[in-house]
Tab-separated table of C-alpha atoms and ligand atoms in Angstrom:
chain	number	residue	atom	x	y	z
I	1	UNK	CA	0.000	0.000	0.000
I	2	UNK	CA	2.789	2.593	1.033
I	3	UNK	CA	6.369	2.452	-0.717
I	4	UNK	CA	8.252	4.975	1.552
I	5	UNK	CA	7.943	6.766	4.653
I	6	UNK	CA	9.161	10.406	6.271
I	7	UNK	CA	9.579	10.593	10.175
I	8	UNK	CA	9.305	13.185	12.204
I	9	UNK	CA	12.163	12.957	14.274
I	10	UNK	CA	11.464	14.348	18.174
I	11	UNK	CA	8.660	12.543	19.957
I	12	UNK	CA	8.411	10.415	17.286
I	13	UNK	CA	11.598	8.045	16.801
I	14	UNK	CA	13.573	9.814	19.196
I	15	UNK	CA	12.804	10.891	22.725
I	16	UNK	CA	15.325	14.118	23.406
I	17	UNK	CA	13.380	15.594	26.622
I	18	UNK	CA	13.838	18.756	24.649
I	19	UNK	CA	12.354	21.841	27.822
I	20	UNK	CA	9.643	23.286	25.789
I	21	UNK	CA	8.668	25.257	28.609
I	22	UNK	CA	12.328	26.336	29.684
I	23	UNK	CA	12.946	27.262	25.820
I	24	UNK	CA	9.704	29.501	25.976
I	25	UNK	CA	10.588	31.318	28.951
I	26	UNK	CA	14.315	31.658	28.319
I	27	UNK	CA	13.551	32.853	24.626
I	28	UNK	CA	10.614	34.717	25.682
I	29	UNK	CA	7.935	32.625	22.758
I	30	UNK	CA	4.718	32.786	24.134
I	31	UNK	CA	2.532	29.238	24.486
I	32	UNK	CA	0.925	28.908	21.680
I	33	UNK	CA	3.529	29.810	19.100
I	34	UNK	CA	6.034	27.765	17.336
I	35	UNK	CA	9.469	28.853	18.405
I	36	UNK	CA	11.023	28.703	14.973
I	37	UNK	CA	7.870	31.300	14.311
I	38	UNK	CA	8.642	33.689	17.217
I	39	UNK	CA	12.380	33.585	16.361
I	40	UNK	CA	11.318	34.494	12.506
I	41	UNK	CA	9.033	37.192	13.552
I	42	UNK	CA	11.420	38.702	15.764
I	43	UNK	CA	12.664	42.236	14.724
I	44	UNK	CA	16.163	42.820	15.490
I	45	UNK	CA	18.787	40.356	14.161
I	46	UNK	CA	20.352	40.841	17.931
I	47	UNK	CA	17.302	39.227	19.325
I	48	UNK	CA	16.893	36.786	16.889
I	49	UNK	CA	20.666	35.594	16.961
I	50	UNK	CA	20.082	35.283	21.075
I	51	UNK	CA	17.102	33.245	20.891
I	52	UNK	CA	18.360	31.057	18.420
I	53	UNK	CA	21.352	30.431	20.124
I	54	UNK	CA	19.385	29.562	23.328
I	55	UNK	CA	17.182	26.884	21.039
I	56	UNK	CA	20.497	25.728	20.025
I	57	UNK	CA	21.859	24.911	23.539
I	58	UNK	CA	18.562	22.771	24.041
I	59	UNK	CA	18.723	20.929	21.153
I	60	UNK	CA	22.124	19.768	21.553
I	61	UNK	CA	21.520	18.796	25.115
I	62	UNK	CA	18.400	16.836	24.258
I	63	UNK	CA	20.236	15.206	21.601
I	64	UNK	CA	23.204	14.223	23.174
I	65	UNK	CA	20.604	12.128	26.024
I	66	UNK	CA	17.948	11.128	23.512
I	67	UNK	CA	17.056	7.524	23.639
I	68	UNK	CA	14.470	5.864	21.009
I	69	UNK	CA	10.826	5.678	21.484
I	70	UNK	CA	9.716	2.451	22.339
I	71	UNK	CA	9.489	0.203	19.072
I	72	UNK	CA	10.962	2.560	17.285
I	73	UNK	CA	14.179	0.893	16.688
I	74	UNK	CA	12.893	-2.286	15.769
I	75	UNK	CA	10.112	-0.561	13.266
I	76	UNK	CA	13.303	1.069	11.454
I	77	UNK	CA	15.211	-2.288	11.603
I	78	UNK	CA	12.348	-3.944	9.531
I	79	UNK	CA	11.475	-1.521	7.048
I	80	UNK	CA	15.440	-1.922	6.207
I	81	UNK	CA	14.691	-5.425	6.210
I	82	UNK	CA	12.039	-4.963	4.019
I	83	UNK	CA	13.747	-2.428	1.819
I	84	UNK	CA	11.123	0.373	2.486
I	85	UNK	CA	12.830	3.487	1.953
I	86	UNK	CA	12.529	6.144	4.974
I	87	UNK	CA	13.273	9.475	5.017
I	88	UNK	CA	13.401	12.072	8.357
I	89	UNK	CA	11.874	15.632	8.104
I	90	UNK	CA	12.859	17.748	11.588
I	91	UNK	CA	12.454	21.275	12.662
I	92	UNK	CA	15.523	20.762	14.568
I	93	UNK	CA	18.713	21.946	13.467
I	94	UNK	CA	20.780	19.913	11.197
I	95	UNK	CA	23.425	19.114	13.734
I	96	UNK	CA	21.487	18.423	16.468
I	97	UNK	CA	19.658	16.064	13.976
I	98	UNK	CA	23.060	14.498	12.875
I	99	UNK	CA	23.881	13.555	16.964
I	100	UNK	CA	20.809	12.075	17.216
I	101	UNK	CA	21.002	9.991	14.313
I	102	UNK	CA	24.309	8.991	14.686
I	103	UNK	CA	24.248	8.332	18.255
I	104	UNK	CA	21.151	6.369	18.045
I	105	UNK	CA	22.091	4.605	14.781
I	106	UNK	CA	18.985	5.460	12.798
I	107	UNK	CA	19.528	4.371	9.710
I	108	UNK	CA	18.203	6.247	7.264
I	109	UNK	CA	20.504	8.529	4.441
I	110	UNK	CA	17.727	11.492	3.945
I	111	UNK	CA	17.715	13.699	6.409
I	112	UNK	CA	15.655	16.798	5.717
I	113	UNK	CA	16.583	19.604	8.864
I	114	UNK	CA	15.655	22.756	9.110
I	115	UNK	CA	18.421	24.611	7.188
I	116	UNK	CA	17.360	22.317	4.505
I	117	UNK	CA	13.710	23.328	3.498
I	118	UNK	CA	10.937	25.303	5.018
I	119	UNK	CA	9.539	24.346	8.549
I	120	UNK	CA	7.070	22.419	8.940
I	121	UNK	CA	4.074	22.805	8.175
I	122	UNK	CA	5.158	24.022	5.171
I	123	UNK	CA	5.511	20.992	3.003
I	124	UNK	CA	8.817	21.313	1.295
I	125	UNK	CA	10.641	18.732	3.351
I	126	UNK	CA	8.305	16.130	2.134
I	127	UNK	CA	8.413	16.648	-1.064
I	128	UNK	CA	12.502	16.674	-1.280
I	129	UNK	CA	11.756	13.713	0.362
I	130	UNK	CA	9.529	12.169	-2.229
I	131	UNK	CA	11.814	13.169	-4.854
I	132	UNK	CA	14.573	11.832	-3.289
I	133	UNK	CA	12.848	8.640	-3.631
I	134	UNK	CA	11.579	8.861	-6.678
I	135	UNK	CA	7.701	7.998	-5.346
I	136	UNK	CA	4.667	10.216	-5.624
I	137	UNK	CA	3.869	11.815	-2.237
I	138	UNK	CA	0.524	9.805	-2.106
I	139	UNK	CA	2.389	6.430	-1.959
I	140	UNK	CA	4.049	7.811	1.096
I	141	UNK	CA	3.081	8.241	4.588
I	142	UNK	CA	4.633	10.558	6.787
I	143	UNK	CA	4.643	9.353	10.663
I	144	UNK	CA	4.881	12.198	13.378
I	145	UNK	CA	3.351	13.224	16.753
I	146	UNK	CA	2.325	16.788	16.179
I	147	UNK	CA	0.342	18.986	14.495
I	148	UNK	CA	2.763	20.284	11.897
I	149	UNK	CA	3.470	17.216	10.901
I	150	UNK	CA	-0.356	16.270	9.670
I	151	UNK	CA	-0.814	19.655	8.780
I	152	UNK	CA	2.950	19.112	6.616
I	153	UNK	CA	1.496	15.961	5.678
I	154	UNK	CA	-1.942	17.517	4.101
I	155	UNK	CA	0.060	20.055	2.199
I	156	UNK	CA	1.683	17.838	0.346
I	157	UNK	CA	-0.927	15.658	-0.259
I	158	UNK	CA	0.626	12.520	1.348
I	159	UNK	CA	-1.134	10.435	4.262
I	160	UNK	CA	-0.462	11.187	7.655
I	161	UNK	CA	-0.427	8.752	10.732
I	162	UNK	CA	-0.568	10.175	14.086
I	163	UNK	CA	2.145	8.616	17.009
I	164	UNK	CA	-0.202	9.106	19.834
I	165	UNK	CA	1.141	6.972	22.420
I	166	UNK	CA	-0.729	8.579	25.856
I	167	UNK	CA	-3.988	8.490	23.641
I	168	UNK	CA	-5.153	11.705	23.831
I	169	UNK	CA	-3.678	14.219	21.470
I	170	UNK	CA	-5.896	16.820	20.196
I	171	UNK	CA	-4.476	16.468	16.673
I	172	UNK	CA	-6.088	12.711	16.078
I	173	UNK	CA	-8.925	14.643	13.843
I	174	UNK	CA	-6.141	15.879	11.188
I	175	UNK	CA	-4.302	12.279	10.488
I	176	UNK	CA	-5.576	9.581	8.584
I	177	UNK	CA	-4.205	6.967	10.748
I	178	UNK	CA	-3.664	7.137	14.264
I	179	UNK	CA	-1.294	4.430	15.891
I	180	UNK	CA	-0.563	3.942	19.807
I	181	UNK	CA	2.564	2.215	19.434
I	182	UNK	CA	4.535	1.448	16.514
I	183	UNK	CA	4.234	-2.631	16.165
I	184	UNK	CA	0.356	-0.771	14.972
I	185	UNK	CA	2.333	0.645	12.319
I	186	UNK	CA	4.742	-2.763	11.364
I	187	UNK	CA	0.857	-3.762	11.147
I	188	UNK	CA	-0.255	-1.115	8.848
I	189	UNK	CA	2.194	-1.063	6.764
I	190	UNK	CA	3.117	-4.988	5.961
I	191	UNK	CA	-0.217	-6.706	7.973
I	192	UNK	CA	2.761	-8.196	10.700
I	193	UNK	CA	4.679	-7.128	13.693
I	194	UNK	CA	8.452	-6.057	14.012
L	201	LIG	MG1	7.723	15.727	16.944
């Protein structure tokens, strides 16, 4: 049914811990908006170097400690198995991307950060990604736990599946799959577990 797949990266294969609420108050982003918003509507290029040095710190700390998300490692060890390409598309920055993926061994050569395309939900990412493959974007599905990434999804015109794994996110209404845990999506995608 699918012939690829795009990850989102935090809360979805990798657990970093990343302080939302310590990066809001130390960057001064109010709840409700995207930090890599505030820091682009940000007037002075002072301000906006500060806060996005203080994201930086964060993201480098979470991914030095980030572990995997349970089943995650084993979901990416059989779509390898099964040759199904994957592709990750992050709003973190490219090198705190790069330590997580090297020092959890994900194994995937398409990394799509956010020096590399537009932020999510924007759906640029996904669509290098697609190309990258050489599929359409509707053979795809792109896995993530947020809003921006169903939203990224929609834009692009590729399915979405939600990682929900407490049960309750508010964003279940946007995805066209929602899974719990991922042997659901070993089941989705091949009918078997990991
Ligand atoms: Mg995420």
């Amino acid at each position: 049914m699918f012939r690829g797949i795009v990850f989102d990266l935090d809360g979805t294969l990798a657990d970093s811990r990343l302080d939302f609420a310590a990066m809001r108050t130390e960057t001064g982003c109010p709840e409700g908006t995207g930090l890599l918003e505030f820091l682009e509507h940000l007037d002075s290029d002072t301000e906006r170097a500060r806060a996005h040095s203080v994201i930086h710190k964060y993201e480098m700390q979470g991914a030095e400690r980030a572990t995997w998300i349970d089943g995650a490692e084993s979901l990416c060890s059989l779509l390898v198995k099964r040759s199904m390409p994957f592709g990750l598309f992050t709003r973190n920055s490219r090198e705190a991307a790069l330590l997580m993926m090297e020092s959890l061994g994900i194994p995937t050569p398409v990394l799509v950060a956010r020096e590399d395309a537009a932020a999510k939900p924007d759906p640029e990412g996904l669509l290098h990604i697609a190309g990258h493959f050489e599929l359409d974007t509707a053979e795809m599905l792109c896995v993530g736990d947020f809003r921006y990434d169903l939203e990224a999804a929609a834009n692009a015109g590729m399915p979405s599946c939600l990682f929900d794994p407490t049960g309750d996110s508010p964003h279940a209404p946007l995805a066209d799959f929602v899974i719990n845990r991922f042997d659901e999506l070993a089941q989705l995608l091949f009918g078997d577990s990991p």
